[in-house]
mmCIF file of C-alpha atoms in Angstrom:
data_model
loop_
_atom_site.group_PDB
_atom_site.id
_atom_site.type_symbol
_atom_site.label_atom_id
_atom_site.label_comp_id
_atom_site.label_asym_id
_atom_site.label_seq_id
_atom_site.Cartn_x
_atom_site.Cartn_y
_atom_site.Cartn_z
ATOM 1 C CA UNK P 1 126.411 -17.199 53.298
ATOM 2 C CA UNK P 2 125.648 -20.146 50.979
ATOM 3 C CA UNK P 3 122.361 -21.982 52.389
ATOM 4 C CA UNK P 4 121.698 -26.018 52.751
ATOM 5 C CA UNK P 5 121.198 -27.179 48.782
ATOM 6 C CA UNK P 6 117.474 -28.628 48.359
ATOM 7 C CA UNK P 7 119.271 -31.747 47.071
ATOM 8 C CA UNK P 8 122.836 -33.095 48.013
ATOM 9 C CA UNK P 9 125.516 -31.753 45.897
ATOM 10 C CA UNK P 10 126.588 -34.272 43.965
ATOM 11 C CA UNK P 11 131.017 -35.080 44.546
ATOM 12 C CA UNK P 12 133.122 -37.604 42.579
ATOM 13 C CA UNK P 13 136.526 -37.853 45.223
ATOM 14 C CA UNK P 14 139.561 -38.236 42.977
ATOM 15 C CA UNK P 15 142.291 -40.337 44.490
ATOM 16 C CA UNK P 16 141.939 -42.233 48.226
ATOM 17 C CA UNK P 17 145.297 -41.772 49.758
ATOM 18 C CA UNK P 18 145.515 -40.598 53.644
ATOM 19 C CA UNK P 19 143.786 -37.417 52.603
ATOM 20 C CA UNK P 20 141.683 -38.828 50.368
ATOM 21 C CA UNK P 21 140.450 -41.467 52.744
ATOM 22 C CA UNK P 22 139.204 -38.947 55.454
ATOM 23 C CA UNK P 23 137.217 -37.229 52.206
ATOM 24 C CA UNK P 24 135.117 -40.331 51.539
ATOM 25 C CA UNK P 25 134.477 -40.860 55.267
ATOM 26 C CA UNK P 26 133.473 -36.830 55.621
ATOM 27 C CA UNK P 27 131.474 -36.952 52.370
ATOM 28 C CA UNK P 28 129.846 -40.061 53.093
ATOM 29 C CA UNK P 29 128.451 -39.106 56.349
ATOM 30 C CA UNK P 30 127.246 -35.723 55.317
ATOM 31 C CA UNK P 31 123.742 -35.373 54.295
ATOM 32 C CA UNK P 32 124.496 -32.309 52.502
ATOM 33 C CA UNK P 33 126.668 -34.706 49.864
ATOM 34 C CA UNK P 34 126.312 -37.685 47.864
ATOM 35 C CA UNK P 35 129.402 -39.527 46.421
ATOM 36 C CA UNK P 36 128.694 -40.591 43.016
ATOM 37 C CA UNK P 37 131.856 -41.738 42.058
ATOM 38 C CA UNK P 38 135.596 -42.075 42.402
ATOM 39 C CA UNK P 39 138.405 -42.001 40.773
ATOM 40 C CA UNK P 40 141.384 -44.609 41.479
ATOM 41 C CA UNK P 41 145.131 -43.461 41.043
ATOM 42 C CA UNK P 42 146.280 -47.432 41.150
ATOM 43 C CA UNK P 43 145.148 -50.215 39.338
ATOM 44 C CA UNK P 44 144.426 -52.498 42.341
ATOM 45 C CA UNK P 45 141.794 -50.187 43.790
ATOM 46 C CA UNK P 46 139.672 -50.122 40.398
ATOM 47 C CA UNK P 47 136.486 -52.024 40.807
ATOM 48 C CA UNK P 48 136.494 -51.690 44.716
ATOM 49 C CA UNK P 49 133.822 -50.234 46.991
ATOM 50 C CA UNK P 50 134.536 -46.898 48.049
ATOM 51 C CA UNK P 51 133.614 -47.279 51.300
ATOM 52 C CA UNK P 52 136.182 -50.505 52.083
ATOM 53 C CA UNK P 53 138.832 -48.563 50.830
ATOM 54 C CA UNK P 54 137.599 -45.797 53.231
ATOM 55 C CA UNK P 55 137.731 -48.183 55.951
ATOM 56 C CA UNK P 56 133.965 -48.224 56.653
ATOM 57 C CA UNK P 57 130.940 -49.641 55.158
ATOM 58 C CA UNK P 58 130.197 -50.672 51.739
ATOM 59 C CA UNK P 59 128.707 -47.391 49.659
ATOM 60 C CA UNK P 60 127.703 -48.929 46.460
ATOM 61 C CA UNK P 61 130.287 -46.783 44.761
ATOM 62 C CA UNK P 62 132.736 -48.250 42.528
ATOM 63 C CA UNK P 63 136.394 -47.138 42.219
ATOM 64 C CA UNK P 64 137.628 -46.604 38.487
ATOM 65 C CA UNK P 65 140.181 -45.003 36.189
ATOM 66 C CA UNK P 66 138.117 -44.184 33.793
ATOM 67 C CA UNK P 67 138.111 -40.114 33.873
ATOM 68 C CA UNK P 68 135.618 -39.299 31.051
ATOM 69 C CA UNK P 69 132.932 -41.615 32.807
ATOM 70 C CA UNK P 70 133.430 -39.658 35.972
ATOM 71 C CA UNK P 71 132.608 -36.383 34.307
ATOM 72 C CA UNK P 72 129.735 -38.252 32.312
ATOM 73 C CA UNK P 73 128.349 -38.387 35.291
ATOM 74 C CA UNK P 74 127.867 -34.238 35.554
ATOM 75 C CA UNK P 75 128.790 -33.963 39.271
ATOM 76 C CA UNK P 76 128.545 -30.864 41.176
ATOM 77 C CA UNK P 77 131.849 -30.930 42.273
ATOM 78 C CA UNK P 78 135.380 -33.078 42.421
ATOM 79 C CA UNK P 79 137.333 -33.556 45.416
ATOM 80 C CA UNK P 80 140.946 -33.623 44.219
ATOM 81 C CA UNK P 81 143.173 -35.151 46.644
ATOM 82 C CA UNK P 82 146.063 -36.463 45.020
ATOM 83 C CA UNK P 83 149.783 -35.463 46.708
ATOM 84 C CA UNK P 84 150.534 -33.222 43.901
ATOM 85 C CA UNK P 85 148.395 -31.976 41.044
ATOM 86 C CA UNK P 86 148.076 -32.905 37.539
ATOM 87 C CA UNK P 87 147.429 -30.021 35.387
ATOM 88 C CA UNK P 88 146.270 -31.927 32.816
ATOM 89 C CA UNK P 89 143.741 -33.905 34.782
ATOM 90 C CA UNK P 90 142.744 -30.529 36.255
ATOM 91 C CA UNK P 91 142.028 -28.925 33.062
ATOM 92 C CA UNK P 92 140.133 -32.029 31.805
ATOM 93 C CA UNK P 93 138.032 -31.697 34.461
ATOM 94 C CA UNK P 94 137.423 -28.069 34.726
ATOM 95 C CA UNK P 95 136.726 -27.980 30.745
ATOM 96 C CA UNK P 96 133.925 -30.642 31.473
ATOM 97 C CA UNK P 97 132.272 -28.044 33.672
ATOM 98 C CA UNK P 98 132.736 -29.758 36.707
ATOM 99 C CA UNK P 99 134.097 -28.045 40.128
ATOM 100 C CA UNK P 100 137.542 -28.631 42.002
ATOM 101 C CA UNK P 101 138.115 -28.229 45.390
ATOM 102 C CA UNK P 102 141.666 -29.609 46.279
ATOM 103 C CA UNK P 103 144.053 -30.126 48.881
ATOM 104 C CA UNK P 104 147.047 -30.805 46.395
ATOM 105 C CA UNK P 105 149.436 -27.974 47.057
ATOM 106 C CA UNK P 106 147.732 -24.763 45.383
ATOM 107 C CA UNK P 107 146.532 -21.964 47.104
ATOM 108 C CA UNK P 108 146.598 -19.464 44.107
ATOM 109 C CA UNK P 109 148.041 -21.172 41.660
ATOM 110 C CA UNK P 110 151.076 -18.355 40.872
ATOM 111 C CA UNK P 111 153.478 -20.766 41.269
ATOM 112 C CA UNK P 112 152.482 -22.621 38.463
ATOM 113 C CA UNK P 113 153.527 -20.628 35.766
ATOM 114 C CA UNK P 114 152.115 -20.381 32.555
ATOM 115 C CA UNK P 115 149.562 -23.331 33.973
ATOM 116 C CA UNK P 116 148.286 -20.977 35.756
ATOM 117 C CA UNK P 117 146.529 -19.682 32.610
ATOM 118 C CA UNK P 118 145.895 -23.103 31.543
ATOM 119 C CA UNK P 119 143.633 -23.683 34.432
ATOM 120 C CA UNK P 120 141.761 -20.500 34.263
ATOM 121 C CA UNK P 121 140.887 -21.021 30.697
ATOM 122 C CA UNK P 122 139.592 -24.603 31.586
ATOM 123 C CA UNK P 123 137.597 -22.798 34.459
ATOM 124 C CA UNK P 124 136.474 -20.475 31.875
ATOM 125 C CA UNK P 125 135.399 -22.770 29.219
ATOM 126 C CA UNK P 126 133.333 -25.040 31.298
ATOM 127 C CA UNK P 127 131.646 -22.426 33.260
ATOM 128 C CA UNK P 128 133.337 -24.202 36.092
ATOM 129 C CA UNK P 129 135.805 -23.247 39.685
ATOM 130 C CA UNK P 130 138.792 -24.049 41.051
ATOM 131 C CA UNK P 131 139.729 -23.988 44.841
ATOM 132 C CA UNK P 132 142.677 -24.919 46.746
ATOM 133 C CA UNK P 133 143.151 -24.877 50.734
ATOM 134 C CA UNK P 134 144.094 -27.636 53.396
ATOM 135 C CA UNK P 135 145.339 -26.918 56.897
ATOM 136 C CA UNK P 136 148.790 -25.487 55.995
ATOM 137 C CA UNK P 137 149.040 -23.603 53.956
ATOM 138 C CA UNK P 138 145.362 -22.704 53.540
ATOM 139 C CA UNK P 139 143.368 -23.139 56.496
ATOM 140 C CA UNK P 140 146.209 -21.130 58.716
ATOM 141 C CA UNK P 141 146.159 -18.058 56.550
ATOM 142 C CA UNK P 142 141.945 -17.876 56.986
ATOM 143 C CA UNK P 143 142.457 -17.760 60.663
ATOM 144 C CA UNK P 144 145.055 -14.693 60.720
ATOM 145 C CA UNK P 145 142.772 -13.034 57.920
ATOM 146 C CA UNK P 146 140.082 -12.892 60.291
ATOM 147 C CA UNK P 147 142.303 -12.687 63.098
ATOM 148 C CA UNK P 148 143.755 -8.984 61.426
ATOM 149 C CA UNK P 149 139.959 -8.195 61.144
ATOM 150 C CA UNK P 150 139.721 -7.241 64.602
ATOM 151 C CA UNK P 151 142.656 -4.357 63.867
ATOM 152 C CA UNK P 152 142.397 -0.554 62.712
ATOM 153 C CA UNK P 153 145.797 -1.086 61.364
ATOM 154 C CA UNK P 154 147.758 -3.580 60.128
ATOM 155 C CA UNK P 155 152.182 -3.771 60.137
ATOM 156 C CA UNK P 156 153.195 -6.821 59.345
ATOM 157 C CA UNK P 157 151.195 -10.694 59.904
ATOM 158 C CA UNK P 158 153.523 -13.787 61.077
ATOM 159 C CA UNK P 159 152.067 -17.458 60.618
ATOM 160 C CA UNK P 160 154.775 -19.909 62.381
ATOM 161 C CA UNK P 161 154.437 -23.581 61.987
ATOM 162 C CA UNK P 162 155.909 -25.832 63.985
ATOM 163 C CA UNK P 163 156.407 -29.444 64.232
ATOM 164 C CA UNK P 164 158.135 -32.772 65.176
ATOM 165 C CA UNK P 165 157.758 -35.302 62.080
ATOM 166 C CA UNK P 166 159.958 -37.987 63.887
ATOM 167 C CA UNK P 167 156.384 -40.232 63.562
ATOM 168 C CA UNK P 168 155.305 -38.781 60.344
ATOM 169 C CA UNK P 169 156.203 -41.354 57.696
ATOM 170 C CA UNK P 170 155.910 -39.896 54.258
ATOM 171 C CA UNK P 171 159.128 -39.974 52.282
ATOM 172 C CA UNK P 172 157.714 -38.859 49.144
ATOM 173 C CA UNK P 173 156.609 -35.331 51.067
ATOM 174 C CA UNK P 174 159.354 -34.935 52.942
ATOM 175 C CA UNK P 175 162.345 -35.227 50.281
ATOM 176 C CA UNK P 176 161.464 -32.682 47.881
ATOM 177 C CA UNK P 177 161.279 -30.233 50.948
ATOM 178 C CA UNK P 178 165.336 -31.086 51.482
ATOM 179 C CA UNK P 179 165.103 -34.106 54.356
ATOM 180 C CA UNK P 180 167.453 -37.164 53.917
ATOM 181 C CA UNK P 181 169.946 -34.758 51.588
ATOM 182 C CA UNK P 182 172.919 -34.566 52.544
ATOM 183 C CA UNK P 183 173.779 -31.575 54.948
ATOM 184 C CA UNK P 184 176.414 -30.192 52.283
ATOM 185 C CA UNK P 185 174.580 -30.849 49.304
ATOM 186 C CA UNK P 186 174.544 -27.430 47.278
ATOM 187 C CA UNK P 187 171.454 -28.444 45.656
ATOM 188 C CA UNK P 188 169.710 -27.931 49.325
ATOM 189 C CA UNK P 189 168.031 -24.364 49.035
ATOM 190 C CA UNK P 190 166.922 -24.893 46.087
ATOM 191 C CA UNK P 191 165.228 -27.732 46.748
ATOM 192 C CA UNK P 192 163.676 -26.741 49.704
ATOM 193 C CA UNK P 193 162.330 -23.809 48.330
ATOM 194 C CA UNK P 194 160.876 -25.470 45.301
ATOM 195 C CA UNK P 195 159.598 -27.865 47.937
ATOM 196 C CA UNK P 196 157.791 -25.441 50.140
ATOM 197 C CA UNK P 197 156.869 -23.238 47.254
ATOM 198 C CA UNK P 198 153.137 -23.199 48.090
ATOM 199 C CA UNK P 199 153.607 -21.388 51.009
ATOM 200 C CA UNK P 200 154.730 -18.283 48.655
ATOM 201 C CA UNK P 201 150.588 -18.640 47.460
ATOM 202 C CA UNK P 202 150.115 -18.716 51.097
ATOM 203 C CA UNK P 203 151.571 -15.695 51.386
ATOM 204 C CA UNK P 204 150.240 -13.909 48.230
ATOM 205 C CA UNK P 205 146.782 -14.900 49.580
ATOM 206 C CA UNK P 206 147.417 -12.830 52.694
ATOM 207 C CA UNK P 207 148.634 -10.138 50.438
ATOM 208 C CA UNK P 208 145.863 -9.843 48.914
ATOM 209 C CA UNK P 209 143.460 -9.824 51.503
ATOM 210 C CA UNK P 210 145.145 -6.609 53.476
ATOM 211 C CA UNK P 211 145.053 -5.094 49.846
ATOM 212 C CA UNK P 212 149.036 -4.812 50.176
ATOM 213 C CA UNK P 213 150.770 -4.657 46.885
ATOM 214 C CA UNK P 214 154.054 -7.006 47.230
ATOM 215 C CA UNK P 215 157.494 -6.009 45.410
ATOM 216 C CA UNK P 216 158.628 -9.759 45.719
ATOM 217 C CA UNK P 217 158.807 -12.943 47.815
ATOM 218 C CA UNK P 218 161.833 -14.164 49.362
ATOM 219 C CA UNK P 219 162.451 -17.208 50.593
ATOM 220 C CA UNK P 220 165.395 -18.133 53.366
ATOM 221 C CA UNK P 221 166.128 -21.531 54.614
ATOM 222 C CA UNK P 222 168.017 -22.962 57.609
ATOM 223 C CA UNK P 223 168.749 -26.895 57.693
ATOM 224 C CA UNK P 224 169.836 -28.857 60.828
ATOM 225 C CA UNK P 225 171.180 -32.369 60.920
ATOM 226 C CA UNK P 226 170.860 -35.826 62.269
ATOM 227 C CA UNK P 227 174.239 -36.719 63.911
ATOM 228 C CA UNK P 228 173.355 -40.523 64.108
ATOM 229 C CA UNK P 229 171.139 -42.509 61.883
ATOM 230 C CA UNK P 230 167.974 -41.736 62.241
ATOM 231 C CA UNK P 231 165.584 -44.897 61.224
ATOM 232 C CA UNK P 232 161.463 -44.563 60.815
ATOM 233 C CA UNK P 233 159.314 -46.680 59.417
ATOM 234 C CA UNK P 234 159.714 -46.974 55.585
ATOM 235 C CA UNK P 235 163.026 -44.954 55.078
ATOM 236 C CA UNK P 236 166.223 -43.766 57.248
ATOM 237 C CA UNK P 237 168.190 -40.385 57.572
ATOM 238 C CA UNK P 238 171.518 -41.442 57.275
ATOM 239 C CA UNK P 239 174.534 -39.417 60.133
ATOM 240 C CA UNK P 240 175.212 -36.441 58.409
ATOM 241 C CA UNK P 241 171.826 -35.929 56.368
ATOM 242 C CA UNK P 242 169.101 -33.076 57.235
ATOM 243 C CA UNK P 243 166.822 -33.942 59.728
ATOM 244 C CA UNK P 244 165.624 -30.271 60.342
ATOM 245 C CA UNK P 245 164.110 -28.069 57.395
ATOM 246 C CA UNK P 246 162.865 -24.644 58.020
ATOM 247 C CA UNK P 247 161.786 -22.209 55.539
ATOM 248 C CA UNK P 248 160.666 -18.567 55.633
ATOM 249 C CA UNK P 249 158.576 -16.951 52.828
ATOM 250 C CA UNK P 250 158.632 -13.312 53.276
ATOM 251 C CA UNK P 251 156.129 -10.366 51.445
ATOM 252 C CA UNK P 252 157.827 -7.735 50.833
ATOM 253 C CA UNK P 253 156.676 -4.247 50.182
ATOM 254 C CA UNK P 254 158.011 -0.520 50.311
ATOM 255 C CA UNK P 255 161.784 -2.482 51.669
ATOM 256 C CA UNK P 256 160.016 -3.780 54.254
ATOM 257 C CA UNK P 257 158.195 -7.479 55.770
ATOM 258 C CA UNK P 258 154.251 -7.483 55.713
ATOM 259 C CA UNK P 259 154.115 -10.906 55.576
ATOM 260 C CA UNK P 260 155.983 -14.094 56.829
ATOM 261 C CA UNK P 261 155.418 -17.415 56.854
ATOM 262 C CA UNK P 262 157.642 -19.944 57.688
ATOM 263 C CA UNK P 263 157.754 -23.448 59.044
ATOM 264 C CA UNK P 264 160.025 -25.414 60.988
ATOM 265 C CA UNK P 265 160.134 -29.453 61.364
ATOM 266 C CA UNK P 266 162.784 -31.650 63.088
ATOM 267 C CA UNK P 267 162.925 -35.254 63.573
ATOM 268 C CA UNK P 268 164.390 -37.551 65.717
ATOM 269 C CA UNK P 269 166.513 -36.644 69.137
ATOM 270 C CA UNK P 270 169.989 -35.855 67.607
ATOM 271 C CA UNK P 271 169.389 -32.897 65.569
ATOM 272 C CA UNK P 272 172.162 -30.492 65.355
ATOM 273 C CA UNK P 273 171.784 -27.651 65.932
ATOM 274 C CA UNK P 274 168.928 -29.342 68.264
ATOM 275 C CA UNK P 275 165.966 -26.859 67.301
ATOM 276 C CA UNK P 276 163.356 -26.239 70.271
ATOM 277 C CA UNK P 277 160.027 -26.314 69.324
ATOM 278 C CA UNK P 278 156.984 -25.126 71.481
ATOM 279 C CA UNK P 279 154.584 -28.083 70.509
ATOM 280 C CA UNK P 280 153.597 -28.581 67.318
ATOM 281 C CA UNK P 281 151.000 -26.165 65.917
ATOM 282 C CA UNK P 282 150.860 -22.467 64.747
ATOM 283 C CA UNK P 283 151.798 -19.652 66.100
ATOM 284 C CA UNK P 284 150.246 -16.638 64.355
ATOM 285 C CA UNK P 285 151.037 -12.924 65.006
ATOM 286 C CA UNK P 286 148.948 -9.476 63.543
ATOM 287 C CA UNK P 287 151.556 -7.397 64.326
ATOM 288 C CA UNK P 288 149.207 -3.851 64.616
ATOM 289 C CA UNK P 289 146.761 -2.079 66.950
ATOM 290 C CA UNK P 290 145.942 -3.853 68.442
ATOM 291 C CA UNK P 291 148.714 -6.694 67.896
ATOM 292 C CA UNK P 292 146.554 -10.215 67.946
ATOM 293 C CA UNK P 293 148.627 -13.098 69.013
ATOM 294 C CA UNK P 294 147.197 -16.810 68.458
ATOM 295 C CA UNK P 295 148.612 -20.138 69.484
ATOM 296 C CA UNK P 296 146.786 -22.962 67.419
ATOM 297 C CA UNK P 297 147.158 -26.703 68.310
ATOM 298 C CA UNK P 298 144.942 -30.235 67.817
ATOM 299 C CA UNK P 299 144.589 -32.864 70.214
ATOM 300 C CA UNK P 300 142.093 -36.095 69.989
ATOM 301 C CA UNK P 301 138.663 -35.462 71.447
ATOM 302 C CA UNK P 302 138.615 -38.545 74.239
ATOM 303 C CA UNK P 303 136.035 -40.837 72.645
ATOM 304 C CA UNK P 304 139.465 -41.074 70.440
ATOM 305 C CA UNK P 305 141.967 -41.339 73.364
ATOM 306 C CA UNK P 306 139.542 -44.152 74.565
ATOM 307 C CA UNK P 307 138.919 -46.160 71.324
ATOM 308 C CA UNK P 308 142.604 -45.392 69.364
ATOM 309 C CA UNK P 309 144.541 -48.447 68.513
ATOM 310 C CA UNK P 310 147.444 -47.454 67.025
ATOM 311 C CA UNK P 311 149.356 -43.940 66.182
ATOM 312 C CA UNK P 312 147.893 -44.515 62.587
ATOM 313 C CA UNK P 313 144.522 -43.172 64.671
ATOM 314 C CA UNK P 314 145.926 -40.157 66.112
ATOM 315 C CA UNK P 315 147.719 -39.561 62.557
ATOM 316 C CA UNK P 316 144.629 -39.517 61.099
ATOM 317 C CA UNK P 317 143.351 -35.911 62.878
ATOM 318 C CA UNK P 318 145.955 -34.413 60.620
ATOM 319 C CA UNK P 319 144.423 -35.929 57.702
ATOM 320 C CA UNK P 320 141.168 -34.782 58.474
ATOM 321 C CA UNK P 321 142.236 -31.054 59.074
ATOM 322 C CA UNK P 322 143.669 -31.246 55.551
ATOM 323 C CA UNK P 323 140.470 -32.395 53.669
ATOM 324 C CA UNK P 324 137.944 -30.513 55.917
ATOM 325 C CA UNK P 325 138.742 -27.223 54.318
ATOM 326 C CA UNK P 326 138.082 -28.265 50.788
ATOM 327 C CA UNK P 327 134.875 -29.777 51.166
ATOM 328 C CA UNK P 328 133.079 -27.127 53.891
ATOM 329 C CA UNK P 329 134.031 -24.963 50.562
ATOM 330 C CA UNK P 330 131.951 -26.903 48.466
ATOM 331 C CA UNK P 331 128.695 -25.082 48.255
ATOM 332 C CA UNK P 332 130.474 -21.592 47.977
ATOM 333 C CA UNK P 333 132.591 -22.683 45.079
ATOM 334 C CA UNK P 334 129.347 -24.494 43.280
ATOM 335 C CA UNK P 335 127.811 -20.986 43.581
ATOM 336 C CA UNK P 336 130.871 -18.956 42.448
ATOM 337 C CA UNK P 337 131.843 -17.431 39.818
ATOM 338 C CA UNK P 338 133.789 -19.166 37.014
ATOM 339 C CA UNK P 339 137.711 -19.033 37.528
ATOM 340 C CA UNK P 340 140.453 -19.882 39.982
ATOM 341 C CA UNK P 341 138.968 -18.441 43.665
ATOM 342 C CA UNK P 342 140.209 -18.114 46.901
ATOM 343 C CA UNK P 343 139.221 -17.670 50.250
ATOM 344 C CA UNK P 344 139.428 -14.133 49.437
ATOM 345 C CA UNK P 345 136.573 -14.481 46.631
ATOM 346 C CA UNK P 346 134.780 -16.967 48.881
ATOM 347 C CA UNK P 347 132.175 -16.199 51.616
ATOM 348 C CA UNK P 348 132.775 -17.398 54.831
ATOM 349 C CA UNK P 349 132.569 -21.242 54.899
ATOM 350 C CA UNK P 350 130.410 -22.970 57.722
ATOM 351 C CA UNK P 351 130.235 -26.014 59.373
ATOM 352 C CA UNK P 352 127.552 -28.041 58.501
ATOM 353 C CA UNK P 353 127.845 -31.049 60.213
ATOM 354 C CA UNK P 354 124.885 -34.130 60.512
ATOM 355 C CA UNK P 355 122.916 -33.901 63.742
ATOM 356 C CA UNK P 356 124.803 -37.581 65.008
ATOM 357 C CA UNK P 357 128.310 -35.186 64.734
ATOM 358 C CA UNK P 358 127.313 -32.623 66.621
#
């Protein structure tokens, strides 16, 4: 267990989109944190107050683009919210001696490649850590790792997501995954696996924690399509284009599945083949003795239900379940060793929460 810190730990946030937002808002209103800065992806955010482009009351924090006066500033920590990382931008930061925690795709970082190296030797020349988690993957995997603690053996462990997206309006997420390509396109598997690529760390992760040693990771998808137009807010899914991606990363070891998990999202009403989904959540399976079966969904507490004025409100739940993991890791990570860590290297993060939250 890491205790309260004497003094605040000390957080630049890098980048306010969606997830980003919900970071300054959680950060600000956490005793346990200051914000000291924050970096701004676009140039018309530079000079503004972080808390107006939080949505919420001036914090006397200036937005910028200026990375090396971020770091000049020797915070404890960075919260790195961008969509997708920046190796570079990592390893700038990590050589500076200053922490990560992230939400931007990396569990483990073995899908990187030979980055992967890059960023360890950045961790290791600035005495500094780097974490990655969010609420899928990430988050999902900690709750059927200490879900499979409760067995005296373990066969296999199945994390299921599912969910309509019909609402969800993000066409730079949703592409590289294989929606809005063309049912026949032979490019398709391909691109949905390098789109949902994470979820192989995902799996690793698990991997590791049972102490399994994996032969490989597959990958399998199935695509279903929208048999009329299908328009949303910013973008449309043209007759004929995929509407339904799901994807299935399997562990593998001794010829058999430890591990899978897979997701599956649809949108609109005129998918074909029209998928079924049981609400939107997780479904998550330790498949052992005992077998442990989980069904995990959100909903709005009611002093949202009562005050929400638009879907953009309810949207935002999902936004806060992605950059809640990150920064309840803060203090461990600050504490830990130098290097790339996971939940598996972490101790058990805790919710500590100001009294007016509770």
């Amino acid at each position: 267990m890491v205790d309260t810190p004497a003094s605040p730990y000390r957080v630049v946030q890098w980048t306010t989109g969606n997830v980003g937002k919900s970071s300054v808002r959680a950060i600000a209103g956490n005793p346990n944190y200051e914000l000291v800065g924050l970096f701004a992806w676009s140039d018309d955010k530079v000079g503004r107050d972080a808390g107006e482009l939080a949505g919420i009351d001036p914090l006397g924090v200036a937005a910028t683009n200026d990375a090396a006066a971020l770091l000049a500033l020797k915070p404890d920590c960075v919260v790195y919210n961008p969509m997708w990382i920046n190796v570079d931008e990592l390893v700038q930061i990590l050589s500076a001696g200053v922490n990560v925690v992230t939400s931007a795709s990396f569990i483990t970082g073995h899908n990187l490649g030979n980055d992967r190296a890059r960023l360890d030797e950045a961790c290791r020349k600035g005495g500094s850590t780097l974490f990655g988690s969010g609420v899928s993957p990430g988050f999902a995997e900690l709750l059927a790792i200490v879900a499979a603690t409760a067995c005296d053996r373990v066969d296999k462990i199945t994390i299921t997501e599912t969910a309509d997206t019909t609402l969800y309006d993000s066409p730079d997420t949703e592409r590289p995954v294989g929606f809005g390509a063309a049912i026949d396109d032979p490019d398709l598997e391909p691109m949905a696996a390098r789109g949902t690529a994470v979820f192989a760390e995902a799996v690793r992760l698990v991997a590791d924690a049972m102490g399994v040693e994996l032969d490989e990771i597959t990958c399998t998808c199935e695509y279903a399509q929208t048999t009329a137009d299908l328009p949303m807010a910013s973008w449309t899914i043209p007759a004929g284009h995929v509407a339904g991606v799901f994807a299935s990363w399997q562990g593998i070891s001794g010829g058999r599945c430890v591990i899978d998990i897979n997701v599956r999202w649809r949108k609109g009403q005129t998918l074909e083949p029209d998928w079924q989904l049981d609400g939107d959540g997780w479904k998550i399976t330790i498949d052992g003795r005992p077998t442990v079966n989980m069904q995990v969904g959100f909903t709005p507490p009611p002093d949202l239900i009562a005050s929400a004025k638009s879907l953009d409100d309810f949207f935002e739940l999902g936004h806060i379940m992605t950059a809640m993991p990150p920064i309840n890791a803060i203090p461990a990570v600050v504490a830990a060793e130098p290097g790339i860590a996971t939940y598996n290297d972490l101790p058990l993060n805790l919710p500590r929460f100001p009294a007016q939250n509770r």
